Structures are given as structure tokens and as C-alpha cells.
CSV table of C-alpha atoms and ligand atoms in Angstrom, one decimal:
chain,number,residue,atom,x,y,z
A,1473,MET,CA,-8.7,-19.0,1.8
A,1474,ASN,CA,-5.0,-19.7,2.7
A,1475,LYS,CA,-4.6,-20.1,6.4
A,1476,ASN,CA,-1.7,-17.7,6.4
A,1477,THR,CA,-3.7,-14.9,4.9
A,1478,THR,CA,-4.4,-12.4,7.6
A,1479,ILE,CA,-7.8,-11.1,8.3
A,1480,THR,CA,-6.9,-7.7,6.9
A,1481,GLN,CA,-5.6,-9.2,3.7
A,1482,GLN,CA,-8.8,-11.2,3.4
A,1483,ILE,CA,-10.9,-8.0,3.9
A,1484,LEU,CA,-8.8,-6.1,1.4
A,1485,ILE,CA,-9.2,-8.8,-1.2
A,1486,ALA,CA,-12.9,-9.0,-0.5
A,1487,MET,CA,-13.1,-5.2,-0.9
A,1488,ALA,CA,-11.3,-5.2,-4.3
A,1489,ILE,CA,-13.4,-8.1,-5.6
A,1490,GLY,CA,-16.6,-6.4,-4.4
A,1491,LEU,CA,-15.6,-3.2,-6.1
A,1492,ILE,CA,-14.8,-5.0,-9.4
A,1493,ILE,CA,-17.9,-7.1,-9.5
A,1494,GLY,CA,-20.1,-4.2,-8.5
A,1495,SER,CA,-18.7,-2.0,-11.2
A,1496,LEU,CA,-19.1,-4.8,-13.7
A,1497,ILE,CA,-22.7,-5.2,-12.8
A,1498,ASN,CA,-23.2,-1.5,-13.1
A,1499,THR,CA,-21.6,-1.4,-16.6
A,1500,PHE,CA,-22.8,-4.6,-18.2
A,1501,ALA,CA,-25.9,-5.8,-16.3
A,1502,ASP,CA,-27.6,-2.7,-15.2
A,1503,ALA,CA,-30.7,-3.6,-17.2
A,1504,ASN,CA,-30.8,-7.2,-16.0
A,1505,GLU,CA,-33.7,-7.3,-13.5
A,1506,TRP,CA,-32.8,-10.7,-12.1
A,1507,ILE,CA,-29.2,-9.5,-11.2
A,1508,LYS,CA,-30.6,-6.3,-9.8
A,1509,SER,CA,-33.3,-7.8,-7.6
A,1510,PHE,CA,-31.7,-11.1,-6.7
A,1511,ILE,CA,-28.0,-10.2,-6.4
A,1512,VAL,CA,-27.8,-6.5,-5.7
A,1513,GLN,CA,-31.0,-5.8,-3.7
A,1514,GLY,CA,-31.1,-9.4,-2.5
A,1515,ILE,CA,-27.8,-11.0,-1.5
A,1516,PHE,CA,-25.6,-7.9,-1.4
A,1517,HIS,CA,-28.2,-5.8,0.4
A,1518,VAL,CA,-29.2,-8.4,3.0
A,1519,ILE,CA,-25.7,-9.5,3.9
A,1520,GLY,CA,-24.1,-6.1,3.7
A,1521,SER,CA,-26.8,-4.3,5.8
A,1522,GLY,CA,-26.9,-7.2,8.2
A,1523,PHE,CA,-23.2,-6.9,8.7
A,1524,VAL,CA,-23.5,-3.1,9.4
A,1525,ASN,CA,-26.3,-3.8,11.8
A,1526,ALA,CA,-24.1,-6.3,13.6
A,1527,LEU,CA,-21.3,-3.8,13.9
A,1528,LYS,CA,-23.7,-1.1,15.2
A,1529,MET,CA,-25.0,-3.7,17.7
A,1530,LEU,CA,-21.6,-3.7,19.3
A,1531,VAL,CA,-21.2,0.0,19.6
A,1532,VAL,CA,-23.4,0.9,22.6
A,1533,PRO,CA,-22.4,-2.0,24.9
A,1534,LEU,CA,-18.8,-1.8,23.9
A,1535,VAL,CA,-18.5,2.0,24.5
A,1536,THR,CA,-20.4,1.7,27.8
A,1537,PHE,CA,-18.3,-1.0,29.3
A,1538,SER,CA,-15.0,0.2,28.0
A,1539,LEU,CA,-15.7,3.7,29.1
A,1540,ILE,CA,-16.5,2.6,32.6
A,1541,CYS,CA,-13.3,0.6,32.7
A,1542,GLY,CA,-11.5,3.6,31.2
A,1543,VAL,CA,-12.6,6.1,33.8
A,1544,CYS,CA,-12.2,3.7,36.7
A,1545,GLY,CA,-8.8,2.8,35.3
A,1546,MET,CA,-7.7,6.4,35.3
A,1547,GLY,CA,-8.9,6.6,38.9
A,1548,ASP,CA,-8.5,10.3,38.9
A,1549,ILE,CA,-11.0,12.9,37.9
A,1550,ALA,CA,-8.5,15.6,37.2
A,1551,LEU,CA,-6.7,13.3,34.8
A,1552,LEU,CA,-10.0,12.6,33.0
A,1553,GLY,CA,-10.6,16.3,32.7
A,1554,ARG,CA,-7.2,16.9,31.2
A,1555,VAL,CA,-7.5,14.1,28.7
A,1556,GLY,CA,-11.0,15.3,27.7
A,1557,PHE,CA,-9.8,18.8,27.3
A,1558,LYS,CA,-6.8,17.9,25.2
A,1559,ALA,CA,-8.8,15.5,23.0
A,1560,PHE,CA,-11.6,17.9,22.4
A,1561,GLY,CA,-9.1,20.8,21.7
A,1562,LEU,CA,-7.2,18.6,19.2
A,1563,TYR,CA,-10.4,17.5,17.5
A,1564,LEU,CA,-11.5,21.0,17.0
A,1565,MET,CA,-8.0,22.0,15.8
A,1566,THR,CA,-7.7,19.2,13.2
A,1567,THR,CA,-11.2,20.0,11.8
A,1568,GLY,CA,-10.3,23.6,11.6
A,1569,LEU,CA,-7.1,22.7,9.7
A,1570,ALA,CA,-9.0,20.4,7.4
A,1571,VAL,CA,-11.7,22.9,6.3
A,1572,SER,CA,-9.1,25.7,5.9
A,1573,LEU,CA,-7.0,23.4,3.7
A,1574,ALA,CA,-10.1,22.5,1.7
A,1575,LEU,CA,-11.0,26.2,1.2
A,1576,ILE,CA,-7.5,27.2,0.2
A,1577,MET,CA,-7.2,24.3,-2.4
A,1578,ALA,CA,-10.7,25.0,-3.7
A,1579,ILE,CA,-10.1,28.7,-4.1
A,1580,LEU,CA,-6.8,28.0,-5.9
A,1581,ILE,CA,-8.2,25.3,-8.2
A,1582,ASN,CA,-11.7,26.7,-8.5
A,1583,PRO,CA,-13.8,23.6,-9.3
A,1584,GLY,CA,-17.1,24.4,-10.9
A,1585,GLN,CA,-15.9,27.5,-12.7
A,1586,GLY,CA,-17.6,27.5,-16.1
A,1587,PHE,CA,-19.6,24.4,-15.1
A,1588,GLN,CA,-22.7,24.1,-17.3
A,1589,GLN,CA,-25.5,23.7,-14.9
A,1590,ASN,CA,-26.8,20.4,-16.0
A,1591,THR,CA,-30.3,19.9,-14.7
A,1592,ALA,CA,-30.1,16.2,-15.3
A,1593,LEU,CA,-27.5,16.1,-12.6
A,1594,LEU,CA,-29.7,18.0,-10.2
A,1595,SER,CA,-31.2,15.2,-8.2
A,1596,GLU,CA,-33.9,15.8,-5.7
A,1597,PHE,CA,-32.5,17.1,-2.4
A,1598,THR,CA,-34.9,18.2,0.3
A,1599,PRO,CA,-32.9,19.4,3.3
A,1600,LYS,CA,-34.1,18.6,6.7
A,1601,PRO,CA,-34.5,21.6,8.9
A,1602,SER,CA,-31.3,21.8,10.9
A,1603,PRO,CA,-31.5,22.3,14.7
A,1604,PRO,CA,-30.3,25.6,16.2
A,1605,LEU,CA,-26.7,25.5,17.2
A,1606,THR,CA,-27.6,26.1,20.9
A,1607,ASP,CA,-29.4,22.8,20.9
A,1608,VAL,CA,-26.2,21.0,20.1
A,1609,PHE,CA,-24.8,21.9,23.5
A,1610,ILE,CA,-28.1,21.4,25.4
A,1611,ASN,CA,-28.6,18.0,23.8
A,1612,ILE,CA,-25.3,16.7,25.2
A,1613,ILE,CA,-27.1,16.2,28.5
A,1614,PRO,CA,-29.6,13.4,28.1
A,1615,SER,CA,-33.0,14.0,29.7
A,1616,ASN,CA,-33.6,10.3,29.6
A,1617,PRO,CA,-30.4,8.1,29.6
A,1618,ILE,CA,-32.4,5.0,28.6
A,1619,GLN,CA,-33.6,6.8,25.5
A,1620,ALA,CA,-30.0,7.9,24.8
A,1621,PHE,CA,-28.9,4.3,24.9
A,1622,ALA,CA,-31.8,3.1,22.8
A,1623,GLU,CA,-31.1,5.7,20.1
A,1624,GLY,CA,-27.3,5.2,20.3
A,1625,ASN,CA,-26.8,8.9,20.9
A,1626,MET,CA,-23.1,8.8,21.4
A,1627,LEU,CA,-22.5,12.2,23.1
A,1628,GLN,CA,-25.3,11.7,25.6
A,1629,ILE,CA,-24.1,8.2,26.3
A,1630,ILE,CA,-20.6,9.4,26.9
A,1631,PHE,CA,-21.9,12.2,29.2
A,1632,PHE,CA,-24.0,9.8,31.3
A,1633,VAL,CA,-21.4,7.0,31.5
A,1634,ILE,CA,-18.7,9.4,32.6
A,1635,LEU,CA,-20.9,10.9,35.3
A,1636,PHE,CA,-21.8,7.4,36.4
A,1637,SER,CA,-18.2,6.2,36.4
A,1638,ILE,CA,-17.1,9.3,38.4
A,1639,ALA,CA,-19.8,8.4,40.9
A,1640,MET,CA,-18.4,4.9,41.0
A,1641,LEU,CA,-15.0,6.2,41.9
A,1642,MET,CA,-16.5,8.3,44.6
A,1643,THR,CA,-18.4,5.4,46.2
A,1644,GLY,CA,-15.2,3.5,47.0
A,1645,GLU,CA,-15.6,-0.3,47.6
A,1646,ILE,CA,-19.1,-0.6,45.9
A,1647,GLY,CA,-17.7,1.2,42.8
A,1648,LYS,CA,-14.6,-1.1,42.8
A,1649,GLN,CA,-16.8,-4.2,42.7
A,1650,LEU,CA,-18.9,-2.8,39.9
A,1651,ALA,CA,-15.8,-1.9,38.0
A,1652,LYS,CA,-14.6,-5.5,38.2
A,1653,GLY,CA,-17.9,-6.5,36.7
A,1654,ALA,CA,-17.6,-4.0,33.9
A,1655,GLU,CA,-14.0,-5.4,33.2
A,1656,LYS,CA,-15.5,-8.9,32.8
A,1657,LEU,CA,-18.4,-7.7,30.6
A,1658,ASN,CA,-15.9,-5.7,28.5
A,1659,GLU,CA,-13.8,-8.9,27.9
A,1660,VAL,CA,-16.9,-10.7,26.8
A,1661,MET,CA,-17.9,-7.8,24.5
A,1662,MET,CA,-14.4,-7.9,22.9
A,1663,GLN,CA,-15.0,-11.6,22.2
A,1664,VAL,CA,-18.3,-10.7,20.6
A,1665,VAL,CA,-16.4,-8.2,18.4
A,1666,MET,CA,-14.0,-11.0,17.4
A,1667,LEU,CA,-16.9,-13.3,16.4
A,1668,ILE,CA,-18.5,-10.6,14.2
A,1669,MET,CA,-15.1,-9.9,12.6
A,1670,ARG,CA,-15.0,-13.4,11.3
A,1671,PHE,CA,-17.8,-12.3,8.9
A,1672,ALA,CA,-16.0,-9.1,7.9
A,1673,PRO,CA,-14.7,-10.3,4.5
A,1674,ILE,CA,-18.1,-11.4,3.2
A,1675,GLY,CA,-19.8,-8.3,4.8
A,1676,VAL,CA,-17.3,-5.9,3.2
A,1677,PHE,CA,-17.6,-7.8,-0.2
A,1678,CYS,CA,-21.4,-7.3,-0.2
A,1679,LEU,CA,-21.2,-3.7,0.9
A,1680,MET,CA,-18.8,-2.8,-1.8
A,1681,GLY,CA,-20.6,-4.9,-4.4
A,1682,LYS,CA,-23.9,-3.2,-3.7
A,1683,THR,CA,-22.5,0.4,-3.6
A,1684,PHE,CA,-20.6,0.0,-6.9
A,1685,ALA,CA,-23.4,-1.9,-8.7
A,1686,GLU,CA,-25.7,1.0,-7.8
A,1687,GLN,CA,-23.3,3.9,-8.2
A,1688,GLY,CA,-20.8,2.9,-10.8
A,1689,ILE,CA,-17.7,4.7,-11.5
A,1690,GLY,CA,-19.2,6.6,-14.5
A,1691,LEU,CA,-21.1,8.9,-12.2
A,1692,ILE,CA,-17.9,10.7,-11.3
A,1693,ILE,CA,-17.1,11.9,-14.9
A,1694,PRO,CA,-19.3,15.0,-15.0
A,1695,MET,CA,-18.2,15.9,-11.5
A,1696,ILE,CA,-14.6,15.0,-12.0
A,1697,GLY,CA,-13.3,18.5,-10.9
A,1698,TYR,CA,-15.1,18.5,-7.6
A,1699,PHE,CA,-14.3,14.9,-7.0
A,1700,VAL,CA,-10.6,15.2,-7.6
A,1701,VAL,CA,-10.3,18.3,-5.4
A,1702,VAL,CA,-12.1,16.7,-2.5
A,1703,VAL,CA,-10.0,13.4,-2.8
A,1704,SER,CA,-6.7,15.3,-3.1
A,1705,CYS,CA,-7.5,17.4,0.0
A,1706,LEU,CA,-8.5,14.2,1.9
A,1707,LEU,CA,-5.1,12.6,0.9
A,1708,ILE,CA,-3.1,15.7,1.7
A,1709,HIS,CA,-4.8,16.1,5.1
A,1710,SER,CA,-4.4,12.4,6.1
A,1711,LEU,CA,-1.0,11.7,4.7
A,1712,GLY,CA,0.5,15.2,5.3
A,1713,ILE,CA,-1.2,16.9,8.2
A,1714,TYR,CA,-1.7,13.8,10.4
A,1715,SER,CA,1.8,12.6,9.7
A,1716,ALA,CA,3.2,16.0,10.7
A,1717,LEU,CA,1.0,16.0,13.9
A,1718,LEU,CA,2.1,12.5,14.8
A,1719,LEU,CA,5.8,13.4,14.3
A,1720,LEU,CA,5.6,16.8,16.0
A,1721,PHE,CA,3.3,16.1,19.0
A,1722,ALA,CA,3.6,12.3,19.5
A,1723,ARG,CA,7.1,11.8,18.2
A,1724,VAL,CA,6.2,8.5,16.7
A,1725,ASN,CA,6.7,7.0,13.2
A,1726,PRO,CA,3.6,7.9,11.1
A,1727,LEU,CA,4.4,5.1,8.6
A,1728,ILE,CA,3.8,2.5,11.3
A,1729,PHE,CA,0.6,4.3,12.2
A,1730,PHE,CA,-0.8,4.2,8.7
A,1731,LYS,CA,0.2,0.6,8.2
A,1732,LYS,CA,-1.6,-0.5,11.3
A,1733,MET,CA,-4.7,1.7,10.6
A,1734,ARG,CA,-5.5,-0.3,7.4
A,1735,SER,CA,-8.3,-2.4,8.9
A,1736,ALA,CA,-10.1,0.5,10.6
A,1737,GLN,CA,-9.8,2.5,7.3
A,1738,ILE,CA,-11.2,-0.4,5.3
A,1739,PHE,CA,-14.1,-0.7,7.7
A,1740,ALA,CA,-14.8,3.0,7.6
A,1741,PHE,CA,-14.6,3.0,3.8
A,1742,SER,CA,-17.0,0.1,3.3
A,1743,THR,CA,-19.5,1.1,6.0
A,1744,ALA,CA,-19.3,4.9,5.5
A,1745,SER,CA,-19.9,5.2,9.2
A,1746,SER,CA,-17.4,6.3,11.9
A,1747,ASN,CA,-19.9,5.1,14.5
A,1748,ALA,CA,-20.2,1.6,13.1
A,1749,THR,CA,-16.3,1.5,12.9
A,1750,ILE,CA,-15.8,2.3,16.6
A,1751,PRO,CA,-15.3,-1.4,17.6
A,1752,VAL,CA,-12.5,-1.8,15.0
A,1753,THR,CA,-10.9,1.6,15.7
A,1754,LEU,CA,-10.9,0.8,19.5
A,1755,LYS,CA,-9.2,-2.6,18.9
A,1756,THR,CA,-6.7,-1.1,16.5
A,1757,VAL,CA,-5.6,1.7,18.8
A,1758,GLU,CA,-5.4,-0.5,21.8
A,1759,GLN,CA,-4.0,-3.7,20.4
A,1760,GLN,CA,-2.0,-2.5,17.5
A,1761,LEU,CA,-0.9,1.0,18.4
A,1762,GLY,CA,-0.5,0.3,22.1
A,1763,VAL,CA,-2.8,3.0,23.5
A,1764,ASN,CA,-4.0,2.4,27.1
A,1765,ARG,CA,-7.6,1.3,27.3
A,1766,SER,CA,-8.5,4.2,29.7
A,1767,THR,CA,-7.5,6.8,27.1
A,1768,ALA,CA,-8.8,5.0,24.0
A,1769,ALA,CA,-12.2,4.2,25.6
A,1770,PHE,CA,-12.7,7.9,26.0
A,1771,THR,CA,-11.2,9.5,23.0
A,1772,VAL,CA,-12.3,7.1,20.2
A,1773,PRO,CA,-16.1,7.3,20.8
A,1774,LEU,CA,-15.8,11.0,21.4
A,1775,GLY,CA,-13.9,11.4,18.1
A,1776,ALA,CA,-16.5,9.4,16.2
A,1777,THR,CA,-19.0,12.0,17.1
A,1778,VAL,CA,-17.2,15.3,17.4
A,1779,ASN,CA,-14.4,14.9,14.9
A,1780,MET,CA,-15.1,14.8,11.2
A,1781,ASP,CA,-12.1,16.2,9.3
A,1782,GLY,CA,-13.0,14.4,6.1
A,1783,THR,CA,-16.5,15.7,6.2
A,1784,ALA,CA,-15.3,19.3,6.9
A,1785,ILE,CA,-13.1,19.0,3.8
A,1786,MET,CA,-16.0,18.0,1.6
A,1787,GLN,CA,-18.0,20.9,3.0
A,1788,GLY,CA,-15.2,23.4,2.3
A,1789,VAL,CA,-14.8,22.3,-1.3
A,1790,ALA,CA,-18.5,21.9,-1.9
A,1791,THR,CA,-19.2,25.4,-0.8
A,1792,VAL,CA,-16.7,26.9,-3.2
A,1793,PHE,CA,-17.9,24.6,-5.9
A,1794,ILE,CA,-21.5,25.5,-5.6
A,1795,ALA,CA,-20.7,29.2,-5.3
A,1796,ASN,CA,-18.8,28.9,-8.5
A,1797,VAL,CA,-21.5,27.0,-10.3
A,1798,TYR,CA,-24.1,29.7,-9.3
A,1799,GLY,CA,-21.6,32.5,-10.0
A,1800,ILE,CA,-21.7,33.8,-6.4
A,1801,ASP,CA,-18.7,35.5,-4.9
A,1802,LEU,CA,-18.0,34.6,-1.3
A,1803,SER,CA,-16.6,37.2,1.1
A,1804,LEU,CA,-14.0,36.7,3.7
A,1805,VAL,CA,-16.7,36.8,6.4
A,1806,GLN,CA,-18.5,34.0,4.6
A,1807,TYR,CA,-15.3,31.9,4.4
A,1808,LEU,CA,-14.8,32.4,8.1
A,1809,THR,CA,-18.4,31.4,8.7
A,1810,ILE,CA,-17.9,28.2,6.7
A,1811,ILE,CA,-14.9,27.3,8.9
A,1812,ALA,CA,-16.8,28.0,12.1
A,1813,MET,CA,-19.9,26.2,10.9
A,1814,SER,CA,-18.0,23.1,9.7
A,1815,ILE,CA,-16.3,22.8,13.1
A,1816,LEU,CA,-19.5,23.4,15.1
A,1817,ALA,CA,-21.7,21.3,12.9
A,1818,SER,CA,-19.5,18.2,13.3
A,1819,ILE,CA,-19.7,18.4,17.1
A,1820,GLY,CA,-23.3,17.4,17.5
A,1821,THR,CA,-23.7,15.1,14.6
A,1822,ALA,CA,-23.2,11.4,14.8
A,1823,GLY,CA,-20.8,9.6,12.4
A,1824,VAL,CA,-23.3,7.8,10.2
A,1825,PRO,CA,-23.6,7.6,6.4
A,1826,GLY,CA,-24.5,10.7,4.5
A,1827,VAL,CA,-24.8,13.0,7.6
A,1828,GLY,CA,-22.2,15.3,6.0
A,1829,LEU,CA,-24.8,16.5,3.5
A,1830,ILE,CA,-27.2,17.5,6.2
A,1831,MET,CA,-24.4,19.5,7.8
A,1832,LEU,CA,-23.7,21.0,4.5
A,1833,ALA,CA,-27.2,22.3,4.3
A,1834,MET,CA,-26.6,24.0,7.6
A,1835,VAL,CA,-23.5,25.7,6.2
A,1836,PHE,CA,-25.3,26.7,3.0
A,1837,ASN,CA,-28.1,28.3,5.0
A,1838,GLN,CA,-25.7,30.2,7.1
A,1839,VAL,CA,-23.7,31.7,4.2
A,1840,GLY,CA,-26.8,32.1,2.0
A,1841,LEU,CA,-26.0,29.7,-0.8
A,1842,PRO,CA,-28.9,27.9,-2.6
A,1843,VAL,CA,-29.5,24.6,-0.7
A,1844,GLU,CA,-30.8,23.0,-3.9
A,1845,GLY,CA,-27.2,23.1,-5.1
A,1846,ILE,CA,-26.6,20.1,-3.0
A,1847,GLY,CA,-28.6,18.1,-5.5
A,1848,LEU,CA,-25.7,18.6,-7.9
A,1849,ILE,CA,-23.1,16.8,-5.7
A,1850,LEU,CA,-25.5,14.2,-4.5
A,1851,GLY,CA,-24.6,11.7,-7.2
A,1852,VAL,CA,-20.9,11.4,-6.2
A,1853,ASP,CA,-21.5,11.8,-2.5
A,1854,ARG,CA,-21.8,8.2,-1.6
A,1855,LEU,CA,-18.3,7.5,-2.9
A,1856,LEU,CA,-16.9,10.5,-1.3
A,1857,ASP,CA,-18.6,9.6,1.9
A,1858,MET,CA,-16.7,6.4,2.0
A,1859,VAL,CA,-13.3,8.1,1.5
A,1860,ARG,CA,-14.0,10.9,4.0
A,1861,THR,CA,-15.2,8.5,6.6
A,1862,ALA,CA,-11.9,6.7,6.4
A,1863,VAL,CA,-10.2,10.1,7.0
A,1864,ASN,CA,-12.6,10.8,9.9
A,1865,VAL,CA,-11.6,7.6,11.6
A,1866,THR,CA,-7.9,8.2,10.9
A,1867,GLY,CA,-8.2,11.6,12.6
A,1868,ASP,CA,-9.8,10.0,15.7
A,1869,ALA,CA,-6.9,7.6,15.9
A,1870,THR,CA,-4.3,10.3,15.3
A,1871,VAL,CA,-5.6,12.4,18.2
A,1872,THR,CA,-5.9,9.4,20.4
A,1873,VAL,CA,-2.2,8.6,19.8
A,1874,ILE,CA,-1.2,12.2,20.5
A,1875,VAL,CA,-3.2,12.4,23.7
A,1876,ALA,CA,-2.0,9.0,24.9
A,1877,ARG,CA,1.6,10.0,24.2
A,1878,GLY,CA,1.3,13.2,26.1
A,1879,GLU,CA,-0.1,11.3,29.1
A,1880,ASP,CA,2.4,8.5,28.8
A,1881,GLU,CA,-0.5,6.2,28.2
A,1882,ILE,CA,1.0,4.5,25.2
A,1883,ASP,CA,3.1,1.3,25.0
A,1884,LEU,CA,5.7,2.2,22.3
A,1885,SER,CA,6.9,-1.4,22.1
A,1886,ILE,CA,3.4,-2.4,20.9
A,1887,TYR,CA,3.3,0.7,18.6
A,1888,ASN,CA,6.6,-0.1,17.0
A,1889,GLY,CA,6.1,-3.9,17.2
A,1890,ALA,CA,4.9,-6.3,14.6
A,1891,ASP,CA,1.7,-5.7,12.7
A,1892,THR,CA,-0.7,-8.3,14.0
A,1893,PRO,CA,-4.1,-7.8,12.4
A,1894,GLU,CA,-4.8,-11.5,12.9
A,1895,SER,CA,-5.4,-10.6,16.5
A,1896,THR,CA,-8.9,-9.7,15.3
A,1897,LEU,CA,-9.6,-13.4,15.0
A,1898,PRO,CA,-11.0,-15.3,17.9
A,1899,LYS,CA,-8.4,-16.9,20.2
A,1900,GLY,CA,-7.6,-20.5,19.7
A,1901,ASN,CA,-8.2,-20.2,16.0
B,595,LIG,N1,-20.2,9.2,7.0
B,595,LIG,C1,-19.4,10.1,7.8
B,595,LIG,C2,-18.9,9.5,9.1
B,595,LIG,O1,-19.6,8.5,9.6
B,595,LIG,C3,-20.1,11.4,8.0
B,595,LIG,C4,-20.3,12.1,6.7
B,595,LIG,O2,-19.4,12.8,6.2
B,595,LIG,O3,-21.4,11.9,6.2
B,595,LIG,O4,-18.0,9.9,9.7
């Protein structure tokens, strides 16, 4: 590829080609066993999943070292508390806004009204039993930190690392030496991120190729009403509400924000996982949007777990849709329950593909809707998962910028400066 093409352009092109080739396979070669097993389940699957694994591999060490650097860099426990409080509050607020917008839009448009319940569309869905809500809070404290690290349980890791870093601050000289070590390890990890990013175009191409070869665009047709309402809400929320919040609370130009968020959004879209996107989100907010590492290291991983605005939107629309399909009238109390449940459910669940549906089962149980109804929206969920994950990640970055601006932890010359996505390439390239 042309040397002047930036890494983001390369990824964008790879994404588009993957989408086209995948859709072509789905339309014209669906019956061809060789293409299915050798290309789709072979090459696309192996390279795509390998790339996602490589991204996930970075998450735990990157979050650990950068969080240690972040807390030690703040040097002040009160400041840490303030940043945490603001970020958490804003995350809850944006999710509340998201699900409310989704409910209002869905009630106005009423998708699913008069929908002929098509049993062919009702794919198998067996909901996993959802944990009681109290466990969400208890489980923030890891009974075994090694297990938390091994399982990549983000909230537990954040809890332990913050506690550990606070103790480092309290131990003075010993803590300072350790912090220097963490700085160095963090640098090295960033270099590992850059190495993995070199493979991003091919990884993204295979992920897109596989998804579209399996799903095809045709699946959307019978569910078009539901699909369009969810996607419209996602667009209004990200372009409208995030822009307004950025203008109002951070007093920065949202256009620059969206332009620079492209790579993170593409990664979120093709991996459908906010967790796997953490390395890219962190790099973007630090290097492109100018947020200080101490703030970003804390708010980005926190957001990947507790903030899922896109997912909340899907839940709001899905609830109204299924209620309409089954001809059930929802009361005001049920609507309020949906809002509360969507916010609470997003706190304890990790940003991984498809988790939104499990959370949806929790919401349905709570408001008494038939959980089998989820089978109806299963077919289009993978595509929607991709779009809503991009929104989830954009929400994490929006809150990060707002918090950083409030704490004067953002370098506006970097924020307003040139778009340099090529910084994702290893140095000396
Ligand atoms: N895939 C989403 C995320 O990682 C969660 C979901 O909506 O399923 O943020």
C-alpha cells in the first residue's frame, strides 16, 4: 500500500473490502463448501480471531501498568476520588440519557406493531441465569486478585490496582521506585500495542469478511423496523448528545473529537468488544485528544466496563419492540424499571461481544416480558452489536475528555492539533 496512506485509512479500506467480499460470499457462494470451510471458517476465522486475541492479550498488562502510572502520577488520593466520582456519575448519566432516548423514539415509532410473529425468525435463545444485582457490587472486590487478572475481570482489576497504587503512594520512596518501574513497563507495553497495530488492516479485513459472509445484509430485511430505530437512536445519541455534552461541559470542538475517534470506532465496530478496544481507545485519547495519562488510564478501562450507552439503546428499543410483537402494554413503572435495569446491568458486565443480549434477558425478566422473544432479534444482533460497541467506546472517550477538561488534565494544543493516526505505527518506520 502507498506509503502515504495512514494506518487509519488502511484499516478503513480493509474494513470496506472485508464487508464487500463477505457480503458477496454470503450472496453468491453460500452453498460453496470449499469457500465456507477454507476461506470463511479457515483464513478469516483464524486470522480474525487471532487478531482479537492479540488485542485482548494487551488489555490486562496495559491497564495494570498505565493505571499504576496514572494513580502515582496524580499523587493525590483526594484527586483520584474526585475523578472517579465524576467519571462514574457521568457514565451513569449518559447511559440514562441513552436508554431514555431509545424508549421515547421506540414509543413514538412503535417498531413491531402489526409484526407477524414469524416462527422461522425465532432462533434458539436460552438465557443464562442472571446474577442477583447485589452480586454486582460485591463482585467488584476480588477475593483472589490473581484470579481476577487471569480472567481479565476489569472492575476487580481496577479495584485491586487502585488500592495497590494508593499503598505505593503511602510507602514513599519504595513506592516511587516501583512507579518508575511501572513507567518503563508501560512504555514497553505501548510498543507492543504498536507492533500488534501493524496487523490491524489484515485483522479487521478478516473479521469483517467473516461476519458478513455469515450474516449477510439480507437478514436485516424482516427486522428492518427494529434495526432502523436502533441505528437511528445510536446515531442521534453519538452525534447529538455527545456533541452537546462536549460543547457544554468540555467546551471543545466535537468535530475534531469525532474525526480523531475514527480508529477507535473502527476497532470497536470490527471486534464488537469495548474491552478488546481499550488499547486503541487509550492511545487515541492520550495521543490524539491530549488527555493526560493519569486521567485516561483510569476513566477508559472503567468506561469499557461500566458504560454501555449503545447497549442501553438496543435494550430500550428491543423491549418496546418485543412488547409490541407480543401485544403487551408496558406501564410507566415498567418503563422506569427498564431505565434503572439498563443502567445497573451495564455496571457489572464486561464489554465483550453479545453481552448486551444477556443483559436484555435480565431486563425482560424484571419487567415480565417473555425471554424467548430475544430469539427474534438474535439474527440482527451481531450487526447491531458492532454499531453499538462503537457508540459505547465513543461514550467512554466523551466522558474521559469531559472529566479531563474539568480537571485541567487535557492538552488543548494536542486536541486541536493535527490528526496523526500514523502515530499508531512503530517509531522509526
Ligand atoms: N459488545 C458490546 C461491548 O463490548 C456489549 C454489547 O452490547 O453486547 O461494548
